[in-house]
Coordinates of N, CA and C in Angstrom, one line a residue:
M1 N 200.6 97.0 104.3 CA 201.1 95.7 103.8 C 202.6 95.6 103.8
S2 N 203.3 94.5 104.4 CA 204.7 94.5 104.4 C 205.3 93.1 104.0
A3 N 206.3 93.1 103.5 CA 206.9 91.7 103.1 C 207.9 91.3 104.2
P4 N 208.0 90.1 104.4 CA 208.9 89.6 105.6 C 210.2 89.4 105.0
V5 N 211.2 90.0 105.6 CA 212.7 89.8 105.2 C 213.5 89.6 106.4
K6 N 214.5 89.0 106.1 CA 215.5 88.5 107.3 C 216.8 89.3 107.1
I7 N 217.2 90.1 108.1 CA 218.5 91.1 108.1 C 219.3 90.5 109.1
I8 N 220.5 90.1 108.7 CA 221.5 89.7 109.4 C 222.6 90.8 109.4
I9 N 223.1 91.2 110.9 CA 224.1 92.0 111.0 C 225.4 91.3 111.5
V10 N 226.4 91.3 110.7 CA 227.7 90.6 111.0 C 228.7 91.8 111.4
Y11 N 229.2 91.6 112.7 CA 230.1 92.8 113.1 C 231.2 92.3 113.9
H12 N 232.3 93.1 114.0 CA 233.3 93.0 115.1 C 233.5 94.3 115.8
S13 N 233.7 94.1 117.1 CA 233.9 95.2 117.9 C 235.0 94.9 119.0
G14 N 236.1 95.6 118.8 CA 237.3 95.5 119.7 C 237.2 96.1 121.0
Y15 N 236.6 97.2 121.3 CA 236.5 97.9 122.5 C 235.2 98.2 123.0
G16 N 234.1 97.7 122.5 CA 232.7 98.0 123.0 C 232.0 99.3 122.2
H17 N 232.7 99.8 121.4 CA 232.1 101.0 120.6 C 231.3 100.5 119.3
T18 N 231.9 99.6 118.5 CA 231.3 99.2 117.4 C 230.0 98.4 117.5
V19 N 230.1 97.7 118.5 CA 228.9 96.8 118.9 C 227.7 97.8 119.2
K20 N 227.9 98.9 119.9 CA 226.8 100.0 120.0 C 226.2 100.5 118.7
I21 N 227.0 100.5 117.7 CA 226.3 101.0 116.4 C 225.8 99.8 115.8
A22 N 226.4 98.6 116.0 CA 225.6 97.3 115.4 C 224.3 97.2 116.1
E23 N 224.0 97.4 117.5 CA 222.9 97.4 118.0 C 222.0 98.5 117.6
A24 N 222.3 99.5 117.2 CA 221.4 100.7 116.8 C 221.1 100.3 115.4
V25 N 222.0 99.8 114.5 CA 221.3 99.4 113.1 C 220.3 98.4 113.4
A26 N 220.4 97.4 114.3 CA 219.4 96.4 114.4 C 218.3 97.0 114.9
R27 N 218.3 97.9 115.8 CA 216.9 98.7 116.3 C 216.3 99.3 115.2
G28 N 217.1 99.9 114.4 CA 216.4 100.7 113.2 C 215.9 99.6 112.1
A29 N 216.4 98.5 112.0 CA 215.8 97.6 111.0 C 214.7 96.8 111.5
A30 N 214.6 96.5 113.0 CA 213.6 95.8 113.6 C 212.4 96.9 113.6
A31 N 212.5 98.1 113.5 CA 211.5 99.0 113.4 C 210.5 98.9 112.3
I32 N 210.9 98.3 111.3 CA 210.3 98.1 110.0 C 209.4 96.8 110.1
N33 N 208.1 96.9 110.0 CA 207.2 96.0 110.0 C 207.6 94.8 109.1
G34 N 207.5 93.4 109.6 CA 207.9 92.4 108.7 C 209.5 92.1 108.7
A35 N 210.2 92.8 109.2 CA 211.7 92.7 109.3 C 212.1 91.8 110.5
S36 N 212.8 90.7 110.5 CA 213.5 90.0 111.4 C 214.9 90.4 111.4
V37 N 215.4 90.5 112.6 CA 216.9 91.0 112.7 C 217.6 90.0 113.7
E38 N 218.8 89.8 113.3 CA 219.7 89.0 114.1 C 221.2 89.5 114.2
L39 N 221.9 89.6 115.4 CA 223.2 90.0 115.4 C 224.1 88.8 115.5
V40 N 225.1 88.9 114.6 CA 226.2 87.8 114.6 C 227.5 88.4 114.6
T41 N 228.4 87.9 115.5 CA 229.8 88.5 115.7 C 230.5 87.7 114.3
A42 N 231.7 88.6 114.0 CA 232.5 88.0 112.9 C 233.1 86.8 113.2
E43 N 233.3 86.6 114.6 CA 233.9 85.3 115.1 C 232.9 84.1 115.1
Q44 N 231.7 84.4 115.2 CA 230.6 83.4 115.3 C 230.2 83.1 113.9
A45 N 230.4 84.0 112.9 CA 229.9 83.8 111.5 C 230.2 82.5 110.7
P46 N 231.4 82.1 111.0 CA 231.8 80.8 110.2 C 231.1 79.7 110.6
G47 N 230.5 79.7 111.8 CA 229.8 78.6 112.2 C 228.3 78.8 112.0
R48 N 227.8 79.8 111.4 CA 226.4 80.1 111.0 C 226.2 80.5 109.5
W49 N 226.9 79.8 108.7 CA 226.7 80.1 107.2 C 225.3 80.0 106.9
A50 N 224.5 78.9 107.2 CA 223.2 78.6 106.8 C 222.3 79.8 107.2
L51 N 222.5 80.6 108.2 CA 221.7 81.7 108.7 C 222.1 82.8 107.7
L52 N 223.4 83.1 107.4 CA 223.7 84.1 106.5 C 223.3 83.8 105.1
D53 N 223.4 82.6 104.7 CA 223.0 82.2 103.4 C 221.4 82.4 103.1
G54 N 220.6 82.3 104.1 CA 219.3 82.5 104.2 C 218.8 83.8 104.4
A55 N 219.7 85.0 104.6 CA 219.2 86.2 104.9 C 218.8 86.9 103.5
D56 N 218.0 88.1 103.7 CA 217.6 88.7 102.5 C 218.6 89.9 102.4
A57 N 219.3 90.2 103.4 CA 220.2 91.4 103.6 C 221.1 91.2 104.7
I58 N 222.5 91.4 104.4 CA 223.6 91.3 105.3 C 224.3 92.8 105.4
I59 N 224.1 93.2 106.9 CA 224.8 94.5 106.9 C 226.1 94.2 107.9
M60 N 227.1 94.7 107.4 CA 228.4 94.3 107.8 C 229.2 95.6 108.5
G61 N 229.8 95.4 109.6 CA 230.4 96.5 110.2 C 231.5 96.1 111.2
A62 N 232.7 96.9 111.3 CA 233.8 96.7 112.1 C 234.6 98.0 112.2
P63 N 235.4 98.1 113.3 CA 236.0 99.2 113.5 C 237.1 99.4 112.6
T64 N 237.7 100.7 112.3 CA 238.8 101.0 111.5 C 239.9 101.0 112.3
Y65 N 240.9 100.1 112.0 CA 242.2 100.2 112.7 C 243.4 100.4 111.7
M66 N 244.2 101.3 111.9 CA 245.3 101.6 111.0 C 244.8 101.8 109.5
G67 N 243.7 102.6 109.3 CA 243.1 102.9 108.0 C 242.5 101.7 107.3
S68 N 242.1 100.5 108.1 CA 241.6 99.4 107.5 C 240.6 98.7 108.3
L69 N 239.7 97.8 107.8 CA 238.9 97.0 108.7 C 239.8 96.2 109.7
S70 N 239.3 96.0 110.8 CA 239.9 95.0 111.8 C 240.2 93.8 111.4
A71 N 241.3 93.0 112.1 CA 241.8 91.9 111.4 C 240.7 90.7 111.8
P72 N 240.0 90.6 112.9 CA 239.0 89.5 113.1 C 237.8 89.7 111.9
F73 N 237.4 90.9 111.6 CA 236.5 91.0 110.6 C 236.9 90.7 109.1
K74 N 238.2 90.9 109.0 CA 238.9 90.6 107.7 C 239.0 89.1 107.6
A75 N 239.3 88.4 108.6 CA 239.3 86.9 108.7 C 237.9 86.4 108.3
F76 N 236.7 86.9 108.7 CA 235.5 86.5 108.4 C 235.3 86.7 106.8
M77 N 235.6 87.9 106.3 CA 235.6 88.1 104.9 C 236.3 87.1 104.1
D78 N 237.6 86.8 104.5 CA 238.5 85.7 103.8 C 237.8 84.3 104.0
A79 N 237.1 84.0 105.0 CA 236.5 82.8 105.0 C 235.3 82.4 104.1
T80 N 234.7 83.6 103.7 CA 233.5 83.6 102.7 C 234.0 82.9 101.3
S81 N 235.4 83.0 101.1 CA 235.8 82.5 99.8 C 235.6 81.1 99.6
H82 N 235.6 80.3 100.6 CA 235.6 78.9 100.4 C 234.3 78.3 99.8
L83 N 233.1 79.0 100.3 CA 231.8 78.5 99.7 C 231.0 79.6 99.2
Q84 N 230.9 80.6 100.1 CA 229.8 81.7 99.9 C 230.4 82.4 98.5
Y85 N 231.6 82.8 98.3 CA 232.0 83.3 97.2 C 232.3 82.4 96.0
A86 N 232.7 81.1 96.3 CA 232.9 80.2 95.1 C 231.7 79.8 94.6
E87 N 230.7 79.6 95.4 CA 229.4 79.1 94.8 C 228.4 80.4 94.6
K88 N 228.8 81.6 95.0 CA 227.9 82.8 94.7 C 226.6 82.7 95.5
R89 N 226.7 82.2 96.8 CA 225.5 82.0 97.6 C 224.7 83.3 97.7
W90 N 225.6 84.5 97.8 CA 225.0 85.7 98.4 C 224.7 86.6 97.1
E91 N 224.7 86.0 96.0 CA 224.3 86.8 94.8 C 222.9 87.4 94.9
G92 N 222.6 88.6 94.6 CA 221.4 89.2 94.7 C 221.0 89.8 96.1
K93 N 221.7 89.4 97.0 CA 221.3 90.0 98.5 C 221.6 91.4 98.7
I94 N 220.9 92.0 99.5 CA 221.1 93.3 99.9 C 222.4 93.4 100.8
A95 N 223.3 94.4 100.6 CA 224.4 94.5 101.6 C 224.7 96.1 101.8
A96 N 225.1 96.4 103.0 CA 225.4 97.8 103.5 C 226.4 97.5 104.6
G97 N 226.9 98.7 105.1 CA 228.1 98.7 106.0 C 228.2 99.8 106.9
F98 N 228.9 99.5 108.1 CA 229.2 100.6 108.8 C 230.5 100.5 109.5
T99 N 231.2 101.4 110.0 CA 232.4 101.4 110.7 C 232.5 102.5 111.9
N100 N 233.7 102.3 112.7 CA 233.7 103.3 113.6 C 235.2 103.6 113.9
G101 N 235.7 104.5 114.4 CA 237.0 105.0 114.7 C 237.2 106.0 115.7
A102 N 238.3 106.3 116.3 CA 238.5 107.3 117.3 C 238.7 108.7 116.7
S103 N 239.0 108.6 115.4 CA 239.2 110.1 114.9 C 238.1 110.4 114.1
R104 N 237.9 111.8 113.8 CA 236.9 112.1 112.8 C 236.9 111.7 111.4
G105 N 238.1 111.7 110.9 CA 238.4 111.1 109.6 C 238.9 109.7 109.9
G106 N 240.2 109.7 110.2 CA 240.8 108.3 110.5 C 240.7 107.3 109.3
D107 N 240.7 107.9 108.0 CA 240.6 106.9 106.8 C 239.5 105.9 107.0
K108 N 238.5 106.4 107.8 CA 237.2 105.4 107.7 C 236.8 105.1 106.4
Q109 N 236.8 106.1 105.4 CA 236.4 105.8 104.1 C 237.0 104.5 103.4
N110 N 238.2 104.3 103.8 CA 238.8 103.2 103.1 C 238.1 101.7 103.5
S111 N 237.6 101.9 104.9 CA 236.8 100.6 105.3 C 235.6 100.5 104.7
L112 N 234.9 101.6 104.4 CA 233.5 101.6 103.7 C 233.8 101.0 102.3
V113 N 234.8 101.5 101.7 CA 235.1 100.9 100.4 C 235.5 99.8 100.3
Q114 N 236.2 99.2 101.4 CA 236.6 97.7 101.5 C 235.1 96.8 101.7
L115 N 234.2 97.3 102.5 CA 233.2 96.7 102.7 C 232.2 96.6 101.4
M116 N 232.2 97.7 100.7 CA 231.4 97.8 99.4 C 232.1 96.9 98.3
T117 N 233.5 96.8 98.2 CA 234.1 96.0 97.3 C 233.9 94.5 97.7
F118 N 234.0 94.1 98.8 CA 233.6 92.7 99.3 C 232.2 92.4 98.9
A119 N 231.1 93.2 99.1 CA 229.8 92.9 98.7 C 229.7 92.8 97.1
A120 N 230.4 93.6 96.3 CA 230.4 93.5 94.8 C 231.0 92.2 94.4
Q121 N 232.1 91.8 95.1 CA 232.7 90.6 94.8 C 231.7 89.4 94.9
H122 N 230.8 89.4 96.0 CA 229.9 88.4 96.2 C 228.5 88.7 95.4
Q123 N 228.7 89.8 94.5 CA 227.4 90.0 93.6 C 226.3 90.5 94.3
M124 N 226.4 91.1 95.6 CA 225.3 91.8 96.1 C 224.9 93.3 95.7
H125 N 223.8 93.6 96.3 CA 223.2 94.8 95.9 C 223.7 96.0 97.1
W126 N 224.5 96.9 97.0 CA 225.0 97.7 97.9 C 224.0 98.7 98.3
V127 N 223.6 99.1 99.5 CA 222.8 100.2 99.8 C 223.7 101.3 100.6
N128 N 223.6 102.4 100.0 CA 224.5 103.3 100.7 C 223.6 104.2 102.0
L129 N 224.2 105.1 102.6 CA 223.6 105.6 103.8 C 222.2 106.3 103.4
G130 N 222.3 107.1 102.3 CA 221.1 107.9 101.9 C 220.9 109.0 102.7
M131 N 221.9 109.7 103.1 CA 221.9 111.0 103.8 C 222.7 112.0 103.2
N132 N 222.3 113.3 103.5 CA 223.1 114.4 103.2 C 224.1 114.6 104.3
Y133 N 225.2 115.5 103.9 CA 226.2 115.6 104.8 C 225.7 116.4 106.1
G134 N 226.4 116.2 107.2 CA 225.8 116.5 108.5 C 226.2 117.9 108.9
N135 N 227.1 118.0 109.8 CA 227.5 119.2 110.5 C 228.2 120.1 109.8
N136 N 227.6 120.7 108.6 CA 228.3 121.6 107.7 C 227.8 123.0 107.5
R137 N 227.0 123.5 108.6 CA 226.4 124.8 108.6 C 226.8 125.6 109.8
S138 N 226.6 126.7 109.8 CA 227.0 127.6 110.9 C 225.9 127.4 112.1
Y139 N 224.7 127.0 111.7 CA 223.7 126.8 112.6 C 223.4 125.2 113.0
T140 N 224.3 124.4 112.5 CA 224.3 123.0 113.0 C 225.2 122.7 113.9
N141 N 225.0 121.4 114.7 CA 225.9 121.1 115.7 C 226.1 119.6 115.7
E142 N 226.7 119.1 116.7 CA 227.1 117.6 116.7 C 226.0 116.7 117.1
D143 N 224.8 117.2 117.3 CA 223.8 116.2 117.5 C 222.9 116.1 116.2
I144 N 223.5 116.6 115.2 CA 222.8 116.2 113.8 C 223.1 114.8 113.4
L145 N 222.3 114.4 112.5 CA 222.6 113.1 111.9 C 223.6 113.1 110.9
N146 N 224.4 112.1 110.7 CA 225.7 112.0 109.8 C 226.4 113.2 110.0
R147 N 226.7 113.4 111.3 CA 227.7 114.6 111.6 C 229.0 114.6 110.9
D148 N 229.5 113.4 110.7 CA 230.8 113.3 110.1 C 230.9 113.3 108.6
S149 N 229.6 113.2 108.0 CA 229.4 113.4 106.5 C 230.0 112.2 105.8
Y150 N 229.5 111.0 105.9 CA 230.0 109.9 105.1 C 228.6 109.4 104.2
T151 N 229.0 108.9 103.1 CA 227.7 108.5 102.2 C 227.7 107.0 101.8
L152 N 228.8 106.5 101.6 CA 228.8 105.0 101.3 C 228.1 104.1 102.4
G153 N 228.3 104.5 103.6 CA 227.9 103.8 104.7 C 227.7 104.7 105.9
M154 N 227.4 103.9 107.1 CA 227.4 104.7 108.3 C 229.0 104.8 108.9
A155 N 229.4 105.8 109.4 CA 230.6 105.9 110.0 C 230.6 106.7 111.3
G156 N 231.0 106.0 112.4 CA 230.7 106.6 113.9 C 232.1 106.9 114.2
Q157 N 232.1 108.0 115.3 CA 233.3 108.4 116.0 C 233.2 108.2 117.5
A158 N 234.1 107.7 118.2 CA 234.2 107.3 119.7 C 235.4 107.6 120.2
D159 N 235.6 108.6 121.1 CA 236.7 109.1 121.7 C 237.5 107.7 122.3
M160 N 238.8 107.6 122.0 CA 239.2 106.4 122.5 C 239.6 106.4 124.0
D161 N 239.3 107.6 124.7 CA 239.5 107.5 126.2 C 238.0 107.4 126.9
Q162 N 236.9 106.9 126.1 CA 235.8 106.8 126.7 C 235.2 105.4 126.2
S163 N 234.6 104.7 127.0 CA 234.0 103.5 127.0 C 232.7 103.5 126.2
G164 N 232.4 102.3 125.9 CA 231.4 102.1 125.1 C 230.0 102.5 125.6
D165 N 229.9 102.9 127.0 CA 228.8 103.3 127.8 C 228.4 104.8 127.4
V166 N 229.3 105.4 126.9 CA 229.1 106.8 126.5 C 229.4 107.3 125.1
A167 N 230.2 106.4 124.3 CA 230.6 106.7 123.1 C 230.3 105.4 122.2
P168 N 230.0 105.6 120.9 CA 229.7 106.9 120.1 C 228.5 107.6 120.7
P169 N 228.5 108.9 120.3 CA 227.4 109.8 120.7 C 225.9 109.3 120.2
P170 N 224.9 109.9 120.9 CA 223.6 109.7 120.4 C 223.3 109.9 118.9
S171 N 224.0 110.9 118.4 CA 223.6 111.4 117.0 C 224.2 110.2 116.1
D172 N 225.2 109.6 116.4 CA 225.9 108.6 115.7 C 224.9 107.3 115.6
L173 N 224.5 107.1 116.8 CA 223.5 105.9 117.1 C 222.2 106.0 116.3
R174 N 221.7 107.3 116.3 CA 220.5 107.6 115.5 C 220.7 107.4 113.9
T175 N 222.0 107.8 113.6 CA 222.4 107.6 112.1 C 222.2 106.3 111.8
A176 N 222.9 105.4 112.7 CA 223.0 104.0 112.4 C 221.5 103.4 112.4
E177 N 220.7 103.8 113.3 CA 219.3 103.4 113.2 C 218.7 103.8 111.8
F178 N 219.0 104.9 111.3 CA 218.4 105.3 109.9 C 219.0 104.2 108.9
L179 N 220.3 103.8 108.9 CA 220.9 102.9 108.0 C 220.0 101.6 108.2
G180 N 219.7 101.2 109.4 CA 219.0 99.8 109.4 C 217.7 100.0 109.0
R181 N 217.1 100.9 109.0 CA 215.7 101.0 108.4 C 215.7 101.2 107.2
R182 N 216.7 101.8 106.5 CA 216.9 101.9 105.1 C 217.0 100.7 104.4
V183 N 218.0 100.0 104.9 CA 218.2 98.6 104.4 C 217.0 97.6 104.5
A184 N 216.4 97.6 105.6 CA 215.2 96.8 105.8 C 214.0 97.2 104.6
E185 N 213.9 98.4 104.3 CA 213.0 98.8 103.5 C 213.3 98.7 102.1
V186 N 214.6 98.7 101.8 CA 215.0 98.4 100.5 C 215.0 96.7 100.3
A187 N 215.3 96.0 101.3 CA 215.1 94.5 101.2 C 213.7 94.1 101.0
Q188 N 212.7 94.7 101.5 CA 211.3 94.6 101.4 C 210.9 95.0 100.0
E189 N 211.5 96.1 99.6 CA 211.0 96.5 98.1 C 211.5 95.6 97.0
L190 N 212.8 95.0 97.2 CA 213.4 94.0 96.3 C 212.6 92.7 96.5
S191 N 212.3 92.3 97.6 CA 211.6 91.1 97.8 C 210.2 91.1 97.1
A192 N 209.5 92.3 97.5 CA 208.0 92.5 96.8 C 208.1 92.5 95.3
G193 N 209.1 93.3 94.8 CA 209.4 93.2 93.4 C 209.6 92.0 92.7
R194 N 210.5 91.2 93.2 CA 210.6 89.7 92.8 C 209.5 89.0 92.7
A195 N 208.7 89.1 93.9 CA 207.3 88.3 93.9 C 206.4 88.8 92.8
T196 N 206.4 90.1 92.7 CA 205.4 90.6 91.6 C 205.8 90.1 90.2
L197 N 207.2 90.0 90.0 CA 207.6 89.9 88.6 C 207.8 88.4 88.4
G198 N 207.7 87.5 89.5 CA 207.8 86.2 89.3 C 209.4 85.7 89.1
R199 N 210.2 86.5 89.8 CA 211.7 86.3 89.7 C 212.3 86.1 91.1
P200 N 212.4 84.7 91.4 CA 212.9 84.3 92.6 C 214.5 84.7 92.6
A201 N 214.9 84.8 94.0 CA 216.3 85.0 94.1 C 217.1 83.7 93.8
N202 N 218.1 83.9 93.0 CA 219.0 82.6 92.6 C 220.4 82.8 93.0
R203 N 221.2 81.8 93.2 CA 222.5 82.1 93.4 C 223.3 82.4 92.1
G204 N 224.3 83.0 92.1 CA 225.0 83.3 90.8 C 225.7 82.3 90.1
V205 N 226.4 82.5 89.1 CA 227.1 81.5 88.2 C 228.5 81.1 89.2
S206 N 228.6 79.9 89.7 CA 229.7 79.4 90.4 C 230.9 79.2 89.4
G207 N 232.1 78.9 90.0 CA 233.2 78.6 89.2 C 234.0 79.9 88.7
G208 N 234.6 79.4 87.5 CA 235.4 80.7 86.9 C 234.6 81.4 85.9
A209 N 235.2 82.3 85.2 CA 234.4 83.3 84.2 C 233.9 82.4 83.0
D210 N 234.6 81.3 82.6 CA 234.2 80.4 81.6 C 232.9 80.0 81.7
N211 N 232.5 79.9 83.1 CA 230.9 79.3 83.2 C 229.9 80.4 83.0
Q212 N 230.3 81.6 82.7 CA 229.3 82.5 82.3 C 229.4 83.0 80.9
D213 N 229.9 82.0 80.2 CA 230.1 82.3 78.7 C 229.5 81.2 77.9
P214 N 228.3 81.1 77.9 CA 227.5 79.8 77.3 C 227.9 79.7 75.7
E215 N 228.2 80.8 75.1 CA 228.5 80.6 73.8 C 229.9 80.1 73.3
G216 N 230.8 80.1 74.6 CA 232.1 79.9 74.5 C 233.0 80.7 73.7
R217 N 232.5 81.9 73.5 CA 233.4 82.9 72.6 C 234.7 83.1 73.4
G218 N 234.6 83.3 74.6 CA 235.9 83.7 75.3 C 236.5 82.5 76.0
V219 N 236.2 81.3 75.4 CA 236.9 80.0 76.0 C 237.8 79.5 74.7
M220 N 239.0 79.0 75.2 CA 239.9 78.3 74.2 C 239.2 77.1 73.5
A221 N 239.7 76.9 72.4 CA 239.0 75.7 71.5 C 239.2 74.4 72.2
S222 N 240.2 74.2 72.9 CA 240.4 72.9 73.5 C 239.2 72.7 74.6
K223 N 238.9 73.9 75.3 CA 237.9 73.8 76.4 C 236.5 73.6 75.5
R224 N 236.2 74.2 74.4 CA 234.9 74.3 73.8 C 234.7 72.8 73.2
N225 N 235.9 72.2 72.8 CA 235.6 70.8 72.3 C 235.2 69.9 73.2
Q226 N 235.3 70.2 74.4 CA 234.5 69.3 75.6 C 233.2 69.4 75.7
G227 N 232.5 70.4 75.0 CA 231.2 70.7 75.1 C 230.8 71.8 75.9
T228 N 229.9 72.6 75.8 CA 229.5 73.7 76.7 C 228.1 73.3 77.5
A229 N 227.9 72.0 77.5 CA 226.7 71.7 78.3 C 227.0 71.8 79.7
G230 N 226.1 72.5 80.5 CA 226.4 72.7 81.8 C 227.3 73.9 82.2
L231 N 227.6 74.6 81.3 CA 228.6 75.8 81.8 C 227.8 76.8 82.5
V232 N 226.5 77.1 82.2 CA 225.8 78.0 83.1 C 224.9 77.4 84.0
K233 N 225.1 77.7 85.2 CA 224.3 76.9 86.4 C 222.9 77.7 86.6
A234 N 221.9 76.9 86.5 CA 220.6 77.4 86.7 C 220.3 78.0 88.1

């Protein structure tokens, strides 16, 4: 038995490396029976809000440039503030992330933290990589999964003098596939759980913090005198 879920992968790729990871994530998610998967570039995303709003899970990824997510992907993140964040359209959705860089470390952890913080602002449920550290034994090698040992999300490494045809290496792509499968499975578990409990996914409380204080205890008297009806959005 499987639950149908829709997985959207939003990504930016500057030199053809990160798209390889995005495609691997998509393969992994699509391998789960009942999961439908679609890839959307960060540049396309603002024209496809309805698709993202209807997703059960959004997996996000971009290269790490100068210790942070790439500018085109950051532009996508900023664009979500107008409707998706303001109206909490993504509240309760599954989120996960990946990045890629030319260096082993390269401050890629900063990018994963950035993605996780972004998901938290949207009140999404973050799914980590779910893997142990990789190549840290005398008998392990570069072909092991999670070779660069990240846990918040998937982090790949592609030599800057190699094209996307050969980098990142197969071990990184297999790690990305693992992330895709994991997210699809968690999305199904959440969907099935909601169906069993009779708790459909709802948008979060839009507007300011005062809208989530129905008793008005944290609201100034002048505001309370206007009445609290409608403060909490169903």
